[in-house]
Short mmCIF file of C-alpha atoms and ligand atoms in Angstrom, two decimals:
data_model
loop_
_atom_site.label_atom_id
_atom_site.label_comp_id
_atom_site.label_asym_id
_atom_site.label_seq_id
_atom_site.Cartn_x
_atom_site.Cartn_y
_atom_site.Cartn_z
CA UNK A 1 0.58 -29.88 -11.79
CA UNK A 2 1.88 -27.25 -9.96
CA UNK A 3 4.74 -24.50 -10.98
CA UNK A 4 5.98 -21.38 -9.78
CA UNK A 5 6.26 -17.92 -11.21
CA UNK A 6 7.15 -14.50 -10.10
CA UNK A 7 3.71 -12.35 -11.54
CA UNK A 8 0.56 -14.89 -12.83
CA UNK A 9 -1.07 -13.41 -14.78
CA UNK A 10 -5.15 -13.72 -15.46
CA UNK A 11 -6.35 -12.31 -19.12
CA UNK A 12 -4.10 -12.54 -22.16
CA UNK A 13 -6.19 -9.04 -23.45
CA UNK A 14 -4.25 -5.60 -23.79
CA UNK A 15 -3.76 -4.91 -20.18
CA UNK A 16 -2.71 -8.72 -19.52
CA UNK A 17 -0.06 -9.09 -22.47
CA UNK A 18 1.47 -5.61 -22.15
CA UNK A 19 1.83 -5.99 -18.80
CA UNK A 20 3.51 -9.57 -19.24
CA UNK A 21 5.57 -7.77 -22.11
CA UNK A 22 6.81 -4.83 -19.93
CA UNK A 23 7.78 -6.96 -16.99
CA UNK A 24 9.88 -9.18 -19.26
CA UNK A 25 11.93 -6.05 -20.39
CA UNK A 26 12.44 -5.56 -17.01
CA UNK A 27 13.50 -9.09 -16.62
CA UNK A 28 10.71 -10.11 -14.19
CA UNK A 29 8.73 -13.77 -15.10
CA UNK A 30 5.29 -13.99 -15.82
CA UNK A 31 2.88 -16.64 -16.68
CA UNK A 32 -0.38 -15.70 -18.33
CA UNK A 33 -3.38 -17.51 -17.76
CA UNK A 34 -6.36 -16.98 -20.71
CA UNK A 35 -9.58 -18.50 -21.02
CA UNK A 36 -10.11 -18.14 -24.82
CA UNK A 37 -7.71 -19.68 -27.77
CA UNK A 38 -5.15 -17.60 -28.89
CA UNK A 39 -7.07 -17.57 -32.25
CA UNK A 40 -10.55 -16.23 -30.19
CA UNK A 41 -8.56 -13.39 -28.98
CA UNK A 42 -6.53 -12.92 -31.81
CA UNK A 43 -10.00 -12.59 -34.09
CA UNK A 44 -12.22 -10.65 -31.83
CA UNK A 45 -12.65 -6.92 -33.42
CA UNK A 46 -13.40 -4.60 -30.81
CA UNK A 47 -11.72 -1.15 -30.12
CA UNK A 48 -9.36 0.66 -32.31
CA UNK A 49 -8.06 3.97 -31.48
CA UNK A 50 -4.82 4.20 -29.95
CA UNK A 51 -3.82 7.32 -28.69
CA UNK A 52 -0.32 9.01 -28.65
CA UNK A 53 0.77 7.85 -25.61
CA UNK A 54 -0.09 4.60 -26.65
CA UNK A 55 1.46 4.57 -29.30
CA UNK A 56 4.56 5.90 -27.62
CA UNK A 57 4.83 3.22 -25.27
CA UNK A 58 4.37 0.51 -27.56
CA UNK A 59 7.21 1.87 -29.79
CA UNK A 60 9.22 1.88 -26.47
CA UNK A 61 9.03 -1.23 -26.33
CA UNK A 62 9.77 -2.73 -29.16
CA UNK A 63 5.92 -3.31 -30.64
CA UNK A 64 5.78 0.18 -33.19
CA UNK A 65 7.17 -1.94 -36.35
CA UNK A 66 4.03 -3.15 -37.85
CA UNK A 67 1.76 -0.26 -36.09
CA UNK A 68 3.75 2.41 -37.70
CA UNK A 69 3.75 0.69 -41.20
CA UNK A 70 -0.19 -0.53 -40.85
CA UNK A 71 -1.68 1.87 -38.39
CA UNK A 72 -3.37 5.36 -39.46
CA UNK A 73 -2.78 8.60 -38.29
CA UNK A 74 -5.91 10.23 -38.02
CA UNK A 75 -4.94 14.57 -37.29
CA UNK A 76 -8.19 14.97 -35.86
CA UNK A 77 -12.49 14.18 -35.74
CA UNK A 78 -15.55 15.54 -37.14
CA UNK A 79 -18.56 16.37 -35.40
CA UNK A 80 -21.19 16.63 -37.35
CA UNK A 81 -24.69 18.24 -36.10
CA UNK A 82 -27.78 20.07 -37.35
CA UNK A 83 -26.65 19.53 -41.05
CA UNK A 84 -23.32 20.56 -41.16
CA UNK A 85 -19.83 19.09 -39.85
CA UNK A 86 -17.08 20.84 -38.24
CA UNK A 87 -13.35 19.41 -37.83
CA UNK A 88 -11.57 19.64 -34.08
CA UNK A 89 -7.72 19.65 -34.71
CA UNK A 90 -5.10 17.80 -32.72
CA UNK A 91 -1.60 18.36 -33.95
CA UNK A 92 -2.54 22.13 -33.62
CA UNK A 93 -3.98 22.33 -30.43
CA UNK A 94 -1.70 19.60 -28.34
CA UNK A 95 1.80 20.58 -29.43
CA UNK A 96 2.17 17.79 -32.62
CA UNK A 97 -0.03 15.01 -30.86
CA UNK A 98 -2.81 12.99 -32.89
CA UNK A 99 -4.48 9.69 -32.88
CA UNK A 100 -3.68 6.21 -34.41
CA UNK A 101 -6.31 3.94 -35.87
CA UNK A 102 -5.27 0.31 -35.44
CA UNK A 103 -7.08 -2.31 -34.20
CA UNK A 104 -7.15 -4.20 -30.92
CA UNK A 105 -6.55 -7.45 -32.16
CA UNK A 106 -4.09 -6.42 -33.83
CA UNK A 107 -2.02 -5.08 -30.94
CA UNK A 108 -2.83 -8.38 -29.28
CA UNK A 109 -1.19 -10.64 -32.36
CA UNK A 110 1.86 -8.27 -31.82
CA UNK A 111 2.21 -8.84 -28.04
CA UNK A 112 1.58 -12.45 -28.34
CA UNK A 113 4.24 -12.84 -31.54
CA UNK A 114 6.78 -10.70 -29.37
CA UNK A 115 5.57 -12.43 -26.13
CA UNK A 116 6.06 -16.48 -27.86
CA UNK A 117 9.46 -15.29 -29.47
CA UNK A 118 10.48 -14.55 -25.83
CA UNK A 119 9.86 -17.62 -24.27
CA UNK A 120 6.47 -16.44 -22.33
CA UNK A 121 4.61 -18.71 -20.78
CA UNK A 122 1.37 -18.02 -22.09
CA UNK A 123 -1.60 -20.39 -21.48
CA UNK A 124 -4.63 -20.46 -23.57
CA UNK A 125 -7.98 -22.26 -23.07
CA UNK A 126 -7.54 -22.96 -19.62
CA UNK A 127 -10.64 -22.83 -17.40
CA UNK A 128 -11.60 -23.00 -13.56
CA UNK A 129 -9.75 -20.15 -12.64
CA UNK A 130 -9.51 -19.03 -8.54
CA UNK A 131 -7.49 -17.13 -6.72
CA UNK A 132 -5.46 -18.45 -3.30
CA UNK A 133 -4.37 -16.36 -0.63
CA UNK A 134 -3.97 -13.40 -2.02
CA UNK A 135 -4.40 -11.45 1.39
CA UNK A 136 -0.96 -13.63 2.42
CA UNK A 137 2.63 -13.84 1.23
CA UNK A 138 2.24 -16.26 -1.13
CA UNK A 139 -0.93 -16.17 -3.50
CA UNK A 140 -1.62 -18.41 -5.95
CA UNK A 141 -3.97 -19.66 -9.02
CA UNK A 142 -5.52 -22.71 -9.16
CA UNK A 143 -6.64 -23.61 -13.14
CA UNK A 144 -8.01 -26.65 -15.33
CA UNK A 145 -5.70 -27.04 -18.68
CA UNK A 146 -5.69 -29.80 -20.99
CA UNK A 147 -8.00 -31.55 -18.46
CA UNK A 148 -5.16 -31.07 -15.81
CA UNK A 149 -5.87 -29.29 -12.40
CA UNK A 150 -3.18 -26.99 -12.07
CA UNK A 151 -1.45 -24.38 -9.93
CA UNK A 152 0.77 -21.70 -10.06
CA UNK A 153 2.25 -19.61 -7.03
CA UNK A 154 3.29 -16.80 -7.68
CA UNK A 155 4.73 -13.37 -5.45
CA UNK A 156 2.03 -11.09 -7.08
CA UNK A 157 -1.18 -11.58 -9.13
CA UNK A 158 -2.39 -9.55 -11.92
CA UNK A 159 -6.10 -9.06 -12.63
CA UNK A 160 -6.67 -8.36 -16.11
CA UNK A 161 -9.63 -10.88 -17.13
CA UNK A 162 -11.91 -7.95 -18.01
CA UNK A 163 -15.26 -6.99 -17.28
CA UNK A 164 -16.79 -10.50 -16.35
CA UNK A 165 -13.32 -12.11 -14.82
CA UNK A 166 -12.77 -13.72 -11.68
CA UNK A 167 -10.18 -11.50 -10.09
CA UNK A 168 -12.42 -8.43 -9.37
CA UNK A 169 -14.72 -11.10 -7.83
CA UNK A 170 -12.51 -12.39 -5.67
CA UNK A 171 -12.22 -9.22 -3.58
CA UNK A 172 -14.01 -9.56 -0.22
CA UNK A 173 -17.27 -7.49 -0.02
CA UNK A 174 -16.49 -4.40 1.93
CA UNK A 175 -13.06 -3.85 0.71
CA UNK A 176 -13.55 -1.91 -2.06
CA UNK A 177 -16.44 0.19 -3.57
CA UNK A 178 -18.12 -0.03 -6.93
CA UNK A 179 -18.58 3.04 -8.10
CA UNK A 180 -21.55 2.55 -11.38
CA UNK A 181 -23.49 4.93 -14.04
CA UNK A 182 -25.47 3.26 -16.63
CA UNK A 183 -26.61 4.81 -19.63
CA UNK A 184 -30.54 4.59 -20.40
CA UNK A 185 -29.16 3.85 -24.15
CA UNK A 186 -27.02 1.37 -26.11
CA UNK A 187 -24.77 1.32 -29.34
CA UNK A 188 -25.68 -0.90 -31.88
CA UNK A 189 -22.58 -1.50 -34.10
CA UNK A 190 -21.83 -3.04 -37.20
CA UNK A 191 -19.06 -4.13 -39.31
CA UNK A 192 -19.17 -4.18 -43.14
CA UNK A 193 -17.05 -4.46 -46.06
CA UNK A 194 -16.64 -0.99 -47.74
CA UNK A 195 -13.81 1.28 -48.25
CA UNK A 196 -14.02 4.16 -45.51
CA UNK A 197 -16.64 7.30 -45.66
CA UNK A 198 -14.58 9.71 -44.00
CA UNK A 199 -10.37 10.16 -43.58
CA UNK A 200 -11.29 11.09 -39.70
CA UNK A 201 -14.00 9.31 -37.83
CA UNK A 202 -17.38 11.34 -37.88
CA UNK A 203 -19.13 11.67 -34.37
CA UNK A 204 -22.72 12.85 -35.23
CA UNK A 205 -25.97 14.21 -32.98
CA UNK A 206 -29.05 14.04 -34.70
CA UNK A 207 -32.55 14.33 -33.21
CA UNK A 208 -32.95 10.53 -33.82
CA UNK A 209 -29.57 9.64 -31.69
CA UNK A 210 -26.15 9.36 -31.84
CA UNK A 211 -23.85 7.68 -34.61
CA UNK A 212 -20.75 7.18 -35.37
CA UNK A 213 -18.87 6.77 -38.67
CA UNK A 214 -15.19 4.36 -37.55
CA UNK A 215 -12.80 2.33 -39.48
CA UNK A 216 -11.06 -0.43 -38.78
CA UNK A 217 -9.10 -0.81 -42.14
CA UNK A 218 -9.14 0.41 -45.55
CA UNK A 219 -11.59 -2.03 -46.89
CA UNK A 220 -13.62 -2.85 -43.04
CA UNK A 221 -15.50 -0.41 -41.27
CA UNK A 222 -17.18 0.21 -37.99
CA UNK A 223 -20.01 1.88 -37.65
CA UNK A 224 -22.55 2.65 -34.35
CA UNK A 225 -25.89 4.30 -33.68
CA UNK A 226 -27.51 4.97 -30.66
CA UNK A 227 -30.69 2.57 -29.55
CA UNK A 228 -32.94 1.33 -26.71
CA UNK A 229 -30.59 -0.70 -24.46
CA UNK A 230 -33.29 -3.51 -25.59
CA UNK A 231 -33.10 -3.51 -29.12
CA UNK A 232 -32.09 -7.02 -30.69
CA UNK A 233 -29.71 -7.10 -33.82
CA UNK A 234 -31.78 -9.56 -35.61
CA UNK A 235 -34.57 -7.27 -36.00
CA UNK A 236 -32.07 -4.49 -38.07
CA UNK A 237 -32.22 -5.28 -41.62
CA UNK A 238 -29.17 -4.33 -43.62
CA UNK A 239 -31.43 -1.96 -45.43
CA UNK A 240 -32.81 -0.34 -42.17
CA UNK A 241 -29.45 0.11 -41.09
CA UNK A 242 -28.70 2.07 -43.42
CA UNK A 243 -31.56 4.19 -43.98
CA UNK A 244 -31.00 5.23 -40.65
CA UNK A 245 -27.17 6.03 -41.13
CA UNK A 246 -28.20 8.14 -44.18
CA UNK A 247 -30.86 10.02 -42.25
CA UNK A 248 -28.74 11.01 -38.82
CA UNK A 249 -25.87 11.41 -40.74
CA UNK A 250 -27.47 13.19 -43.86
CA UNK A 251 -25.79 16.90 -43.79
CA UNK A 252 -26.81 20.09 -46.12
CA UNK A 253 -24.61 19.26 -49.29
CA UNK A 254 -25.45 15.84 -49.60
CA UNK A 255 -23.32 13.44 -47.62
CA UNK A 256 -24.23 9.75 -47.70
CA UNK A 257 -22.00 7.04 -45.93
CA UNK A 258 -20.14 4.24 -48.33
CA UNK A 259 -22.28 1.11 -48.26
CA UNK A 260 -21.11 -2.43 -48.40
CA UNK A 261 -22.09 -5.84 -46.97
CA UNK A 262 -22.86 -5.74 -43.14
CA UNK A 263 -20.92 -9.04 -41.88
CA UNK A 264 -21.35 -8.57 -38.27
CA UNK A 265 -24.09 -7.00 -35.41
CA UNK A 266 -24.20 -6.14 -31.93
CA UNK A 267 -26.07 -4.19 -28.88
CA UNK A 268 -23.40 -2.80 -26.66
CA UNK A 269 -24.40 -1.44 -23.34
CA UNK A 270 -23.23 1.70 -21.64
CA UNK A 271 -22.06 2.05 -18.61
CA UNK A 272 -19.18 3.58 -16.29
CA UNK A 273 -17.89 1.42 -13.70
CA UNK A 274 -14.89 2.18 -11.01
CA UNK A 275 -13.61 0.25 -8.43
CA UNK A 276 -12.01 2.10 -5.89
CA UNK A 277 -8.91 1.10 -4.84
CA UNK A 278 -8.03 -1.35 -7.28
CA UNK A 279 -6.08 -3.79 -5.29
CA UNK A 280 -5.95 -5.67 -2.34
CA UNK A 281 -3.01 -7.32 -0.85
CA UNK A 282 -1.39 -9.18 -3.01
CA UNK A 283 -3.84 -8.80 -6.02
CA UNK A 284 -3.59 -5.74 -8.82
CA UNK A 285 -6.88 -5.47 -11.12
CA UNK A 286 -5.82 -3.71 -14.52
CA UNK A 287 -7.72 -2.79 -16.91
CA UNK A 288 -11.37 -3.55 -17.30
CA UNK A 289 -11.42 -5.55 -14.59
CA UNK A 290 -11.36 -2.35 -12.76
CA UNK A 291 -13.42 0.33 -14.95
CA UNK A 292 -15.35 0.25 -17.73
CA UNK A 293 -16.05 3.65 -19.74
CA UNK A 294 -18.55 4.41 -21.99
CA UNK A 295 -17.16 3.73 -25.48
CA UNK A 296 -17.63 7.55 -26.74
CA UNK A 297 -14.13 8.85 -25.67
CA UNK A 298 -12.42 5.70 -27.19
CA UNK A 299 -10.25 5.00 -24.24
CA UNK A 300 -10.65 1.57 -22.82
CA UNK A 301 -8.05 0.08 -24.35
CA UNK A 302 -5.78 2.84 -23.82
CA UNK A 303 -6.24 2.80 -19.92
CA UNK A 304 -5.73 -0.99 -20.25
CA UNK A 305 -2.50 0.24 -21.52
CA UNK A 306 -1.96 2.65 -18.82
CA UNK A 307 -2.72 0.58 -15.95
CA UNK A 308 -0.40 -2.14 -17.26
CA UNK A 309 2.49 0.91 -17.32
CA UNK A 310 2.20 1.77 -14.01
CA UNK A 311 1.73 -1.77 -12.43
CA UNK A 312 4.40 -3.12 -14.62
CA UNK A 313 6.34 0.29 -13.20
CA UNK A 314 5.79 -0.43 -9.53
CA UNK A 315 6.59 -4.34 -9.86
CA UNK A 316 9.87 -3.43 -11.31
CA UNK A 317 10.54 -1.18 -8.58
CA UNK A 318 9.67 -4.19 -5.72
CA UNK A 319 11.99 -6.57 -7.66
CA UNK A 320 14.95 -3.68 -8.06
CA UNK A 321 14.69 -3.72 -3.70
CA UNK A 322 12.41 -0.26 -3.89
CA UNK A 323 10.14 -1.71 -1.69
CA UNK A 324 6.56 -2.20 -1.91
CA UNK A 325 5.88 1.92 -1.79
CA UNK A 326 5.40 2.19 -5.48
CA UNK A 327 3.13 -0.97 -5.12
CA UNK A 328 1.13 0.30 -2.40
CA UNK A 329 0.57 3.88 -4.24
CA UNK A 330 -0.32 1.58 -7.66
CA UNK A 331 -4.07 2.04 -7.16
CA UNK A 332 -4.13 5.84 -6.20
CA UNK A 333 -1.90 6.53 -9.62
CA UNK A 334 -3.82 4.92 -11.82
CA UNK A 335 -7.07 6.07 -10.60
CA UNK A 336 -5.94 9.63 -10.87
CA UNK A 337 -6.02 8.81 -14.98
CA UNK A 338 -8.84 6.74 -14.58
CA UNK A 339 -11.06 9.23 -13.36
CA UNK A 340 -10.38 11.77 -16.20
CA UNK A 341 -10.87 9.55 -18.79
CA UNK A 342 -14.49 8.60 -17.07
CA UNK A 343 -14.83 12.61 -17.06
CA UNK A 344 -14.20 12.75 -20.52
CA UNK A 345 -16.15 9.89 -21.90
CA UNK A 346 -19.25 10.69 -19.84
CA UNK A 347 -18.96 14.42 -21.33
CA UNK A 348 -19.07 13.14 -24.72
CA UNK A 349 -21.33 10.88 -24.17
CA UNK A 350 -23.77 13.49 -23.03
CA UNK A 351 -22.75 15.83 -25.76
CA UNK A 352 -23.80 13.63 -28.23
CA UNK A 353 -26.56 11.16 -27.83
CA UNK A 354 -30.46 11.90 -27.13
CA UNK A 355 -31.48 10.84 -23.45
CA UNK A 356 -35.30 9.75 -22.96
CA UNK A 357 -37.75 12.37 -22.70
CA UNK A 358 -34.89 14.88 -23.75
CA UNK A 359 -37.24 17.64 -25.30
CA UNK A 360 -36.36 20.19 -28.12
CA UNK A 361 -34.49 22.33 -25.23
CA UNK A 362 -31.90 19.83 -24.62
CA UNK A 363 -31.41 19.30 -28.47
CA UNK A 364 -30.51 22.66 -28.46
CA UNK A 365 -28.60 23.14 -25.94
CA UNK A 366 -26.34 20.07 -26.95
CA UNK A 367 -26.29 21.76 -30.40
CA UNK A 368 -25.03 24.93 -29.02
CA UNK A 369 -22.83 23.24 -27.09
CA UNK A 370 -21.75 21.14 -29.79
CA UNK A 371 -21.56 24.66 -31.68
CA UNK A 372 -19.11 26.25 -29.03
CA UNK A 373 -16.66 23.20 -29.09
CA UNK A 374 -15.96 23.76 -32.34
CA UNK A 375 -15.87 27.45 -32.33
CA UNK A 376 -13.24 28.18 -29.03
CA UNK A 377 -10.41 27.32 -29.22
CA UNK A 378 -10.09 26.73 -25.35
CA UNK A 379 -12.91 24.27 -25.99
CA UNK A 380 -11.26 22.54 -28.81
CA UNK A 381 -8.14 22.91 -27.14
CA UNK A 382 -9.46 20.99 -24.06
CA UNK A 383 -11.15 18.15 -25.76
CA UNK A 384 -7.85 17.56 -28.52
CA UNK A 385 -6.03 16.93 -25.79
CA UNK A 386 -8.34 14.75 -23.80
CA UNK A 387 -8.69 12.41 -27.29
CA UNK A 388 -4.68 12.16 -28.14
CA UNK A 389 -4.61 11.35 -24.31
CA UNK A 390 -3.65 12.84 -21.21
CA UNK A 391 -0.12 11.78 -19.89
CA UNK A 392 0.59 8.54 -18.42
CA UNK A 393 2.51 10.72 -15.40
C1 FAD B 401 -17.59 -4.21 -29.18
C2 FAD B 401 -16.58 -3.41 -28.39
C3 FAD B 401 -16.06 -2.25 -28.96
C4 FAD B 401 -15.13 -1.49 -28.24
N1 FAD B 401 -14.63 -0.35 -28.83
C5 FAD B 401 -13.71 0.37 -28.17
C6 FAD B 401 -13.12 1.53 -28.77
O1 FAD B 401 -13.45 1.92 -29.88
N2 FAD B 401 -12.13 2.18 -28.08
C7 FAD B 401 -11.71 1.75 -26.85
O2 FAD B 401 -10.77 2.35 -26.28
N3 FAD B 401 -12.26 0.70 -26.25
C8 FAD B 401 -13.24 -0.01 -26.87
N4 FAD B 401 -13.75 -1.11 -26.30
C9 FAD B 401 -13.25 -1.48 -24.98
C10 FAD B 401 -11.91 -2.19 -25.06
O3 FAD B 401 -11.97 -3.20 -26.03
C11 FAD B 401 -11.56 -2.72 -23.67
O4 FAD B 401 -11.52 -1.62 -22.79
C12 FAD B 401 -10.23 -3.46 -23.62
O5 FAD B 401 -10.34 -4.70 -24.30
C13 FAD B 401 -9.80 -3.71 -22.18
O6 FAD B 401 -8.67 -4.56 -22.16
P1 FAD B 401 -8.44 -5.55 -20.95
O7 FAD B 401 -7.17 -6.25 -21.24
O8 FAD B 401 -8.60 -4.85 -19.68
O9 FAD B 401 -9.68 -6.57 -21.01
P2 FAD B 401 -10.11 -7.59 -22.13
O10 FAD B 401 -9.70 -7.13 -23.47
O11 FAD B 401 -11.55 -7.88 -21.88
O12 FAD B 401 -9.24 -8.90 -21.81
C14 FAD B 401 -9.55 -9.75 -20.73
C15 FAD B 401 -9.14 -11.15 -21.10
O13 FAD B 401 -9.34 -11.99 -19.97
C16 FAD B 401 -9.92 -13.20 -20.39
N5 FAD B 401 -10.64 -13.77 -19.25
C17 FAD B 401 -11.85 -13.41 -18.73
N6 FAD B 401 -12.15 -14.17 -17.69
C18 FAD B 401 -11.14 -15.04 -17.51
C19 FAD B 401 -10.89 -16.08 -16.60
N7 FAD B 401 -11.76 -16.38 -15.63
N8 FAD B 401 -9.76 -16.80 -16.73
C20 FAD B 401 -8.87 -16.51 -17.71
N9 FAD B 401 -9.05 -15.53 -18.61
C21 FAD B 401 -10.17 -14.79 -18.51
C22 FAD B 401 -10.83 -12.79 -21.54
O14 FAD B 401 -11.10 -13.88 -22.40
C23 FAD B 401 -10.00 -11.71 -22.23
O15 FAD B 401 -9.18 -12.21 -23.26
C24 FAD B 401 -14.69 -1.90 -26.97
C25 FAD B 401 -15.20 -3.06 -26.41
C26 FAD B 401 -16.16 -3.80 -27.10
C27 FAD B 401 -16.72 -5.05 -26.49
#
């Protein structure tokens, strides 16, 4: 079967669907090709703070209803340390801006409602994705769906399959360079059923390792500690889990985290990954296709968002007869962003978790520094506005 579009699309995640979204407002087709079902991606829990800009652009474009009603403001975070817990500020320190907690998935069943009640041409389940010429005029992408072989030409294609996708892949060695950091630590994270511990989410360094006190809703929350990159989840317990949330989060008056049953475990890695530039030809990666942060700053899903804003920017500017200068400068813009939020998350990420063979100095020095963040106000001021988001400019 073969068909023809203007953009195809590969990954129905945030940068894929908001980037089909935005180009139909625009009036530009899309088709979007997705390996999962839509109830897989609809389902999957995974990051969940949008920041303002985010926020802002979704409400642009028609997808703030239900993340104004459901979504939660948060005004700022706690970072807790050596006992006691101190509060950075946003509205105060950016000029009104703040953070909203609402899930991934749930941005993604709002782009795919909006997306089917448009007409979209969205494909899930499909499989055997490659990429055709896209070093030529006329790329295309060759799929299996419903046990069909398929393709789709198209004038541009999008690469937003993620982290493992084909489209990063498919750039020849030599064209563009990987750019990596890993972490010698992981997050292990769990979800359970309790009402949240804190309004704000609680960042914490203790001499044990990092956690983290999230939410995901009012009565599901996310929680993370820091371990050995080869720790399994099978060997936590519920009740070793959380002992050891009670004991790096424990602070002088008597804090304890609200308990509940732990319905779901997992080892993330940590790394930072760019690649630099991130196109070629005919091809745009988006997303984490491209770069991968270290979860600590939060902002993977928001440069998903970003990336899909200025591709979905420079497309409409081809199609209006701008040219192919906006498309051409695509990779250098969004890299610009890209590389702050990497700045950021790899600062907080060092802030805040224990690195192996880190001695007593280092504790202290993080402490201090920990200490100093929360007592400047050009320090707060600088990482408030880093976490609402710098501007998508
Ligand atoms: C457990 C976890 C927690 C996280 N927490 C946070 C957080 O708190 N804050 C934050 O900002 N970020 C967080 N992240 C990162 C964030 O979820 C990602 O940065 C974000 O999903 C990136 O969006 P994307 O659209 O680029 O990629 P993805 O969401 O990965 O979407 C890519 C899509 O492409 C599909 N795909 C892959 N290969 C193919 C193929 N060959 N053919 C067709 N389709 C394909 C995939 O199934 C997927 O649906 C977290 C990630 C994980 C895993």
């Amino acid at each position: 079967m073969k068909h023809r579009t203007q953009v195809g699309i590969v990954g129905a995640g945030p940068a894929g669907l908001l980037l089909s979204h935005l180009l139909h407002k625009q009036g530009i087709e899309s088709v979007v090709l997705e390996c999962r079902t839509r109830e897989q991606i609809e389902g999957t829990i995974r990051a969940g703070v949008l920041e303002q800009g985010t926020v802002d652009l979704l409400t642009r474009v028609g997808l703030g209803e239900r993340l104004a009603r459901e979504g939660f403001a948060h005004d700022g975070i706690l970072l807790r340390f050596h006992g006691r817990t101190r509060r950075v500020d946003f509205p105060s320190q950016t000029g009104g801006k703040r953070v909203t907690v609402y899930p991934q998935h749930e941005v993604l069943r709002d782009l795919v409602k909006a997306r089917l009640a448009d007409g979209a041409d969205l494909r899930f389940g499909v499989n055997a994705v490659s990429l055709r010429g896209v070093d030529g005029e006329r790329p295309a992408i060759r799929y299996r769906h419903d046990g069909e072989d398929c393709e789709v030409s198209c004038d541009f294609v999008a690469g937003c399959d993620g982290t493992h996708g084909v489209c990063r892949a498919s750039i020849p060695s030599g064209i563009a360079t990987p750019l990596e950091r890993t972490y010698p630590f992981a997050w292990f994270g769990v979800l359970c059923e309790a009402p949240p511990s804190s309004p704000e989410l609680i960042y914490c360094l203790h001499e044990r390792g990092f956690a983290l006190v999230s939410t995901r809703s009012p009565t599901v929350q996310r929680m993370y500690l820091q371990v050995d990159p080869e720790e399994r989840a099978c060997d936590w317990s519920d009740d070793r889990i959380w002992s050891e949330f009670r004991t790096r989060l424990a602070t002088d008056d008597g804090w304890a985290p609200k308990e509940g049953p732990i319905f779901h475990k997992v080892v993330v890695g940590m790394r930072s990954f760019v690649l630099e530039p991130m196109q070629h030809g005919r091809l745009f990666l988006a997303g984490d296709s491209a770069h991968v942060v270290p979860p600590t700053g939060a902002k993977g899903l928001n440069l998903a968002a970003s990336d899909a804003y200025y591709l979905g920017g420079a497309l409409a500017a081809f199609y209006r007869g701008g040219g192919s200068s906006a498309l051409e400068r695509y990779s250098e813009r969004a890299l610009a962003r890209v590389w702050k939020a990497q700045r950021f998350s790899m600062w907080m990420t060092s802030m805040l978790h224990r690195f192996p063979g880190g001695d007593r100095f280092q504790y202290r020095a993080q402490v201090a520094e920990l200490d100093y963040v929360t007592s400047s106000k050009a320090a707060a001021t600088a990482l408030a506005e880093n976490y609402v988001g710098l501007p998508m400019n």
